[in-house]
Amino acid sequence: MDSRRLLRTSATALAAAGLVLSGCSGGSDAAAPRTTAPAPSSAPEAPKLKKYYEQRLKWRDCGVEGFQCATLRVPLDYAKPDGEEIELAVSRARATGPGKRLGSLLVNPGGPGGSAVGYLQGYAGIGYPAPVRARYDMVAVDPRGVARSEPVECLTGPQMDAYTQVDQTPDDMAEVNALSAAFKDFAAGCEKKSGKVLPHVSTVEAARDMDVLRAVLGDGRLTYVGASYGTFLGATYAELFPDRVGRLVLDGAMDPSLSALDLNRDQTGGFETAFRAFAADCVRKPDCPLGTGSVAAAGEAMKKFFRDVDARPVPTGESRKLGESLATTGVIAAMYDEGAWPQLREALAQAMGGEGSGLLALADSYYERETDGTYANLMSANAAVNCLDLPPAYRDAAAVEKAVPSFEKASPVFGAGLAWAALNCTYWPTPPTGRPHRITAEGAAPILVVGTTRDPATPYRWARSLAGQLSSGTLLTYEGDGHTAYGRGSDCIDTAINTYLLEGTPPADGKRCS
């Protein structure tokens, strides 16, 4: 796989996947009301916020060629603007020209928990189409709680190693208790290390931070490309500040009207769809480790492999062995981009032969684990934001037991593990501040929503739903595999998005590309 594409895929996909694998999504197993939440007025800012909106950024060299960095000050709590401040990391690459500068283009790769600054410097600022980079300053801000912006911290590296290996398909009450204890310990670690910021990392607050940045950059309206969770962040911005919406691209859309139980179950179905596409490709090849029969038979072979490594973890050449949890994570990590399928075939073949280092490497890339055993704060931030944005998916472990059959129906291969993974917000120390609701953003300029028909992490139905909710939503469809569509090789998709960003004209609603 092209290294630049790998950087882009990692930044976008891995963060999004945390929604299910770490069970960080919120939502109640009781039906939640789906009404449109009241949006704050986008009238001129309260006087106490003026100092934030009128601050000047001091740009400096980042140590990364072509990029500048700065620090944005925002209130920890917008309800107390005279209270404590926090600092957010910002980076930009200036418009390269030629042509008239169109302002700033803010990018976010998803998550929650993905570093937008890392994404900008590793991909968007050098890999976005040249005509777009010519006309826009490419800008990113790490959202509060993420990476360089007051990062949420929960566990040490060795503790994270243990956490990622806990069995997420418990076979008896002892294993249920062990999984519950792991989630409780994770939450307690977050509260101990990051208790100050934990109540203030919601998507609403991150969207308000983006509006401060918009004003400080001198833009009257926000131009933005958000992928995966970044679409929820962008839609939330449109809800809060509809008259400040410029050109918004929401690629790999989330559905804000769903509870977390529904989000997790839908995403589980998305991973099954992606696995079936992988299996259909695999069984046509003579070296397919899942056999050369039917897709259904490949699915049974995959389930058998997971059962085998659950009972007898496979050596990896280091102290960690490949059990079912890490193996599942490695397989799911490869579902995000069909370019990773050859790597997955090889890793599966090795693991089935008793050598698990290939799948472990995929799992480590998913969790952003470094070779020295340290982790980025991706999974910590993912949990903190998701558990604040929505009520927990389950009241207790007994509720998971009841939900498992519906998850297994959505995905015979991944269902049980992904059902149990959604338990962790049950034990979260900070009460949720958000609720599932429709976002209409009445009065906003046209917003472009992009969906991929076989997207594993953000199922296509979510894009259709969000485009239908937004009063000015336009749906663009990519008929293909992988997570998100922009910059993935479709000239049709890229041309439509580039035209919208450069000229302000969205494609016809319902346009389809392959």
XYZ file of C-alpha atoms in Angstrom:
514
model
C 0.000 0.000 0.000
C 1.237 3.518 -0.752
C 2.729 4.913 2.459
C 0.871 8.192 2.146
C -2.415 6.367 1.715
C -1.574 4.216 4.738
C -1.073 7.344 6.848
C -4.396 8.688 5.712
C -6.175 5.388 6.271
C -4.749 4.988 9.739
C -5.678 8.461 10.881
C -9.230 8.168 9.634
C -10.060 4.556 10.146
C -8.476 3.592 13.396
C -10.081 6.385 15.294
C -13.498 5.584 13.979
C -13.193 1.952 14.810
C -12.803 2.698 18.482
C -16.515 3.439 18.535
C -17.270 -0.253 18.725
C -14.136 -2.170 19.539
C -13.484 -0.337 22.751
C -17.173 -0.109 23.489
C -16.882 3.647 23.711
C -20.135 4.544 22.087
C -22.936 5.767 24.251
C -26.675 5.301 24.041
C -29.326 3.582 26.095
C -30.925 0.226 25.532
C -34.141 1.974 26.453
C -35.737 3.887 23.620
C -34.501 7.475 23.660
C -36.531 10.387 22.348
C -35.315 11.548 18.944
C -36.195 15.174 18.889
C -34.095 17.972 17.554
C -32.040 19.445 20.384
C -32.286 23.204 20.776
C -29.306 24.943 19.239
C -27.645 27.896 20.912
C -28.108 31.168 19.119
C -25.423 31.995 16.595
C -25.901 35.681 17.330
C -22.810 37.721 18.267
C -20.820 36.146 21.061
C -21.441 36.886 24.694
C -19.114 39.662 25.921
C -17.245 37.220 28.141
C -16.265 35.173 25.066
C -14.905 38.152 23.111
C -11.377 37.643 24.413
C -11.361 34.191 22.840
C -12.895 35.252 19.536
C -10.539 38.214 19.228
C -7.289 36.512 20.238
C -4.341 36.459 17.849
C -2.546 33.234 17.044
C 1.236 33.291 17.256
C 2.388 31.052 14.437
C 5.729 29.308 14.747
C 7.678 26.642 12.938
C 6.423 23.102 13.696
C 9.579 21.236 12.893
C 7.651 19.707 9.987
C 8.521 21.212 6.623
C 5.713 23.282 5.139
C 3.683 23.603 8.342
C 3.229 26.209 11.031
C 1.839 25.645 14.520
C 0.037 27.766 17.092
C -1.943 27.477 20.312
C -5.625 28.412 20.580
C -7.053 29.406 23.965
C -10.636 28.376 24.782
C -12.623 28.139 28.010
C -12.616 24.791 29.762
C -16.328 25.293 30.422
C -18.307 27.530 28.059
C -20.848 28.070 30.830
C -18.048 29.707 32.840
C -16.070 31.737 30.281
C -14.315 33.655 33.057
C -13.084 30.407 34.545
C -10.186 28.134 33.658
C -8.749 28.070 30.129
C -7.324 25.215 28.108
C -4.985 25.280 25.132
C -5.599 23.537 21.812
C -2.936 22.652 19.259
C -3.435 24.161 15.783
C -1.435 23.657 12.599
C -1.658 24.986 9.073
C -0.088 24.786 5.630
C -0.492 28.046 3.714
C -2.243 28.071 0.359
C 0.263 27.304 -2.358
C -1.368 29.253 -5.207
C -1.933 30.132 -7.939
C -5.424 31.567 -7.777
C -7.292 33.689 -5.283
C -7.128 32.347 -1.724
C -10.518 31.075 -0.571
C -9.778 31.106 3.155
C -9.090 28.236 5.537
C -10.098 24.603 5.068
C -10.380 22.853 8.422
C -9.963 19.057 8.410
C -10.761 16.361 10.960
C -10.021 12.644 10.415
C -12.551 11.154 12.812
C -12.492 9.218 16.009
C -13.265 10.657 18.345
C -9.623 10.557 19.310
C -7.850 10.934 15.976
C -5.241 13.676 15.866
C -6.326 16.260 13.324
C -2.888 17.881 13.441
C -1.244 14.531 12.739
C -3.685 13.923 9.894
C -2.989 17.348 8.399
C 0.784 16.995 8.557
C 0.816 13.330 7.551
C -1.724 13.414 4.761
C -4.203 16.236 4.146
C -1.677 19.075 3.950
C 0.376 17.227 1.343
C -2.043 14.685 -0.133
C -5.276 16.601 -0.741
C -5.777 17.528 -4.414
C -3.357 20.238 -5.499
C -6.099 22.628 -6.730
C -7.666 22.572 -3.250
C -4.342 23.133 -1.466
C -3.577 25.942 -3.904
C -6.635 27.955 -2.880
C -7.019 27.158 0.813
C -4.852 27.344 3.874
C -5.094 23.764 5.141
C -5.792 23.898 8.891
C -6.344 21.419 11.725
C -6.965 21.622 15.447
C -6.631 18.656 17.759
C -10.003 18.602 19.552
C -10.005 19.055 23.315
C -8.928 15.832 25.008
C -7.043 14.609 21.941
C -3.298 14.269 21.236
C -1.702 17.699 21.762
C -4.829 19.394 23.183
C -5.211 18.640 26.903
C -5.090 14.885 26.164
C -7.223 12.504 28.191
C -4.991 9.859 29.775
C -6.233 6.671 31.418
C -3.753 3.759 31.550
C -0.028 3.170 31.286
C 1.414 1.223 28.362
C 1.576 -2.093 30.256
C -1.936 -1.526 31.556
C -3.162 -0.887 28.017
C -1.471 -4.100 26.889
C -3.459 -5.996 29.493
C -6.669 -4.104 28.691
C -6.530 -4.875 24.968
C -6.113 -8.594 25.689
C -9.146 -9.027 27.960
C -11.565 -11.583 26.525
C -14.501 -9.729 24.959
C -16.540 -12.873 24.303
C -16.993 -14.110 27.893
C -17.941 -17.775 28.196
C -18.891 -17.804 31.874
C -19.601 -15.473 34.781
C -15.945 -15.338 35.780
C -15.044 -13.952 32.345
C -18.005 -11.538 32.463
C -16.719 -10.234 35.785
C -13.185 -9.931 34.426
C -14.403 -7.897 31.441
C -16.528 -5.660 33.658
C -13.582 -5.136 35.983
C -11.360 -4.140 33.061
C -13.869 -1.523 31.938
C -14.213 -0.229 35.509
C -10.438 0.025 35.896
C -10.152 1.870 32.590
C -12.806 4.394 33.642
C -11.225 4.843 37.072
C -7.858 5.498 35.435
C -9.389 8.195 33.240
C -10.989 9.874 36.237
C -7.771 9.755 38.257
C -5.515 11.098 35.512
C -7.879 13.420 33.626
C -10.705 14.282 35.980
C -10.497 18.023 35.263
C -11.068 17.789 31.525
C -13.269 14.655 31.462
C -16.615 16.508 31.828
C -15.662 18.965 29.056
C -14.684 16.929 25.968
C -18.102 16.673 24.343
C -18.656 17.108 20.625
C -20.706 20.240 21.305
C -17.752 21.822 23.083
C -15.353 20.760 20.318
C -17.689 22.334 17.751
C -17.736 25.570 19.739
C -13.932 25.480 19.748
C -14.008 25.206 15.952
C -16.098 28.371 15.768
C -13.571 30.240 17.876
C -10.840 29.040 15.503
C -12.910 30.073 12.466
C -13.183 33.606 13.808
C -9.528 33.828 14.828
C -8.486 32.707 11.341
C -10.543 35.563 9.891
C -13.135 33.437 8.095
C -16.757 34.560 8.069
C -17.941 31.018 7.420
C -16.473 27.597 8.157
C -15.152 25.465 5.310
C -14.571 21.939 6.562
C -13.926 18.340 5.546
C -14.752 15.842 8.284
C -14.428 12.080 7.996
C -16.232 9.445 10.063
C -16.816 10.891 13.566
C -15.672 14.162 11.985
C -19.040 14.191 10.219
C -20.826 14.254 13.573
C -18.544 17.071 14.663
C -19.313 18.959 11.445
C -23.058 18.351 11.677
C -23.012 19.516 15.295
C -21.269 22.697 14.193
C -23.988 23.254 11.580
C -26.640 22.753 14.252
C -25.020 25.271 16.578
C -24.053 27.871 13.964
C -26.152 27.356 10.816
C -25.523 30.883 9.503
C -21.766 30.328 9.757
C -21.739 27.220 7.556
C -19.671 27.650 4.435
C -18.745 24.523 2.471
C -19.019 21.410 4.651
C -18.055 17.932 3.401
C -19.181 15.125 5.729
C -17.528 11.940 4.427
C -18.416 8.556 5.951
C -21.357 10.011 7.813
C -22.661 9.165 11.256
C -26.360 9.285 12.163
C -26.894 11.558 15.196
C -30.457 10.336 15.692
C -29.384 6.866 16.858
C -28.800 5.648 20.390
C -25.434 4.059 21.036
C -26.970 0.605 21.156
C -28.268 1.148 17.633
C -25.020 2.780 16.514
C -22.974 -0.164 17.741
C -25.339 -2.742 16.281
C -25.463 -0.954 12.914
C -21.688 -0.675 12.841
C -21.423 -4.363 13.655
C -23.483 -5.018 10.542
C -21.130 -2.754 8.615
C -18.136 -4.839 9.609
C -19.996 -7.964 8.496
C -20.669 -6.365 5.110
C -16.984 -5.502 4.781
C -15.915 -8.982 5.876
C -18.169 -10.594 3.274
C -16.600 -8.397 0.599
C -13.130 -9.419 1.817
C -14.166 -13.091 1.935
C -15.632 -12.978 -1.582
C -12.309 -11.640 -2.834
C -10.275 -14.070 -0.714
C -11.963 -17.323 -1.731
C -11.201 -16.610 -5.386
C -7.484 -16.786 -4.623
C -5.582 -20.059 -4.210
C -3.744 -18.819 -1.116
C -6.885 -17.814 0.801
C -6.433 -19.021 4.416
C -10.224 -19.210 4.793
C -10.567 -21.755 1.994
C -11.660 -21.495 -1.609
C -15.311 -22.340 -1.131
C -18.228 -20.049 -0.418
C -18.349 -16.781 1.494
C -20.447 -18.509 4.142
C -17.797 -21.204 4.549
C -15.132 -18.516 4.871
C -17.172 -16.937 7.649
C -17.339 -20.253 9.497
C -13.575 -20.655 9.090
C -13.063 -17.185 10.534
C -15.249 -17.963 13.548
C -13.385 -21.235 14.105
C -10.068 -19.374 14.054
C -11.335 -16.949 16.690
C -12.500 -19.856 18.867
C -9.142 -21.578 18.451
C -7.059 -18.579 19.531
C -9.486 -17.939 22.387
C -8.723 -21.421 23.709
C -5.021 -21.459 22.750
C -3.435 -18.043 22.078
C -0.757 -18.026 19.391
C 2.879 -16.923 19.982
C 3.923 -13.632 18.412
C 7.653 -13.517 19.079
C 7.200 -11.277 22.128
C 5.642 -11.541 25.577
C 2.129 -10.831 24.303
C 0.306 -13.719 22.683
C -2.410 -13.415 20.058
C -5.712 -14.248 21.712
C -9.203 -13.717 20.382
C -9.457 -10.025 21.323
C -6.241 -8.944 19.597
C -6.939 -11.238 16.645
C -10.396 -9.732 16.164
C -8.975 -6.228 16.386
C -6.359 -7.067 13.759
C -8.954 -8.453 11.359
C -11.298 -5.503 11.816
C -8.453 -3.016 11.357
C -7.914 -4.442 7.868
C -11.583 -4.036 6.966
C -11.219 -0.270 6.580
C -9.326 -0.335 3.305
C -9.396 -3.006 0.653
C -5.728 -2.189 0.063
C -5.022 -3.996 3.347
C -6.687 -7.250 2.275
C -3.462 -8.894 0.962
C -1.766 -8.073 4.281
C -4.697 -9.623 6.150
C -4.583 -12.815 4.077
C -0.893 -13.214 4.863
C -1.363 -12.423 8.555
C -4.243 -14.905 8.863
C -2.240 -17.618 7.132
C 0.652 -17.032 9.537
C -1.594 -17.060 12.600
C -3.343 -20.232 11.508
C 0.114 -21.727 11.172
C 1.022 -20.754 14.728
C 2.712 -17.343 14.243
C 0.615 -14.349 15.283
C 2.934 -11.371 14.721
C 1.165 -10.203 11.551
C -2.257 -9.876 13.156
C -0.672 -8.377 16.258
C 0.924 -5.677 14.096
C -2.472 -4.842 12.605
C -4.010 -4.649 16.078
C -1.169 -2.456 17.325
C -1.623 -0.058 14.415
C -5.305 0.135 15.238
C -4.609 1.013 18.872
C -1.741 3.354 17.897
C 0.726 1.358 20.005
C 4.361 2.242 19.478
C 7.170 -0.322 19.359
C 8.357 0.859 22.789
C 5.045 -0.196 24.315
C 3.548 3.283 24.671
C 0.158 4.217 23.253
C -1.232 7.394 21.750
C -4.282 8.646 23.613
C -6.640 7.561 20.820
C -8.613 5.013 22.826
C -8.736 7.157 25.959
C -10.107 10.153 24.090
C -12.470 7.917 22.152
C -14.059 6.661 25.342
C -14.162 10.078 26.986
C -15.992 11.755 24.112
C -18.373 8.939 23.271
C -19.361 8.299 26.876
C -20.098 12.002 27.316
C -22.023 12.417 24.066
C -24.637 9.710 24.677
C -26.066 7.685 27.560
C -24.527 4.206 27.987
C -25.662 1.388 25.737
C -26.400 -0.940 28.643
C -27.494 -0.682 32.260
C -25.484 -3.750 33.251
C -23.915 -6.956 31.957
C -27.282 -8.718 31.976
C -28.484 -6.276 29.316
C -25.579 -7.311 27.102
C -26.642 -10.954 27.346
C -30.070 -9.970 26.011
C -28.564 -7.941 23.173
C -26.025 -10.533 21.954
C -28.457 -12.408 19.653
C -29.336 -9.215 17.772
C -25.631 -8.428 17.337
C -24.939 -11.961 16.118
C -27.755 -11.562 13.622
C -26.100 -8.364 12.381
C -22.725 -10.134 12.191
C -22.276 -13.868 12.706
C -18.500 -13.302 12.613
C -18.052 -10.313 14.938
C -21.408 -9.923 16.704
C -20.784 -11.331 20.181
C -17.516 -9.514 20.750
C -18.843 -6.190 19.520
C -21.944 -6.519 21.691
C -19.828 -6.921 24.826
C -17.411 -4.177 23.750
C -20.169 -1.583 24.144
C -20.360 -2.209 27.903
C -17.661 0.188 29.036
C -19.679 3.424 29.135
C -21.861 1.710 31.742
C -19.110 2.388 34.259
C -18.100 5.869 33.089
C -17.476 8.331 35.950
C -18.847 11.410 34.172
C -22.577 11.570 33.361
C -23.465 12.057 29.693
C -24.441 15.518 28.511
C -25.798 14.604 25.074
C -28.756 12.674 23.712
C -29.532 11.135 20.323
C -31.458 13.591 18.162
C -32.013 14.605 14.564
C -29.887 17.437 13.221
C -31.586 19.684 10.682
C -29.395 22.827 10.780
C -32.162 24.992 9.365
C -30.775 27.933 7.431
C -27.371 26.407 6.670
C -25.812 26.620 3.215
C -25.716 23.375 1.189
C -23.895 20.598 3.058
C -22.376 17.668 1.146
C -22.843 14.249 2.795
C -20.804 11.368 1.350
C -21.524 7.665 1.908
C -19.799 4.465 0.759
C -22.065 1.488 0.096
C -19.822 -1.090 1.798
C -18.278 1.136 4.454
C -17.467 -1.013 7.513
C -17.443 1.644 10.224
C -20.103 4.105 9.093
C -22.769 2.079 7.276
C -24.212 3.652 4.156
C -27.656 3.983 5.722
C -26.193 6.545 8.121
C -25.192 8.822 5.243
C -28.654 8.551 3.738
C -30.197 9.353 7.109
C -27.987 12.363 7.834
C -28.469 13.811 4.348
C -32.216 13.456 4.861
C -32.146 15.126 8.272
C -30.126 18.165 7.211
C -32.382 20.802 5.695
C -29.689 21.591 3.108
C -28.127 18.129 2.863
C -26.988 16.683 -0.472
C -26.074 12.989 -0.715
C -23.117 11.778 -2.785
C -22.692 7.995 -2.978
C -19.580 5.922 -3.648
C -20.408 2.372 -4.708
C -17.441 0.505 -3.325
C -15.459 -0.814 -0.365
C -13.576 0.849 2.447
C -14.124 3.621 4.953
C -14.861 7.090 3.507
C -14.588 8.036 -0.171
C -12.628 11.259 -0.741
C -9.110 10.640 -1.980
C -9.583 6.883 -2.314
C -9.162 6.651 -6.083
C -12.566 7.579 -7.514
C -12.169 10.470 -9.962
C -15.940 10.884 -9.898
C -16.021 11.398 -6.116
C -12.947 13.607 -6.028
C -14.154 15.811 -8.875
C -17.542 16.318 -7.242
C -16.003 17.249 -3.874
C -13.289 19.438 -5.406
C -15.887 21.342 -7.438
C -17.945 21.938 -4.311
C -14.944 23.136 -2.313
C -13.583 25.378 -5.066
C -16.784 26.697 -6.623
C -19.410 26.171 -3.941
C -21.605 24.047 -6.190
C -22.581 20.672 -4.725
C -23.328 17.720 -7.014
C -26.931 16.831 -7.750
C -28.556 15.202 -4.741
C -28.331 11.427 -5.118
C -25.326 11.413 -7.483
C -23.600 8.017 -7.491
C -19.986 7.173 -8.318
C -17.998 3.960 -8.541
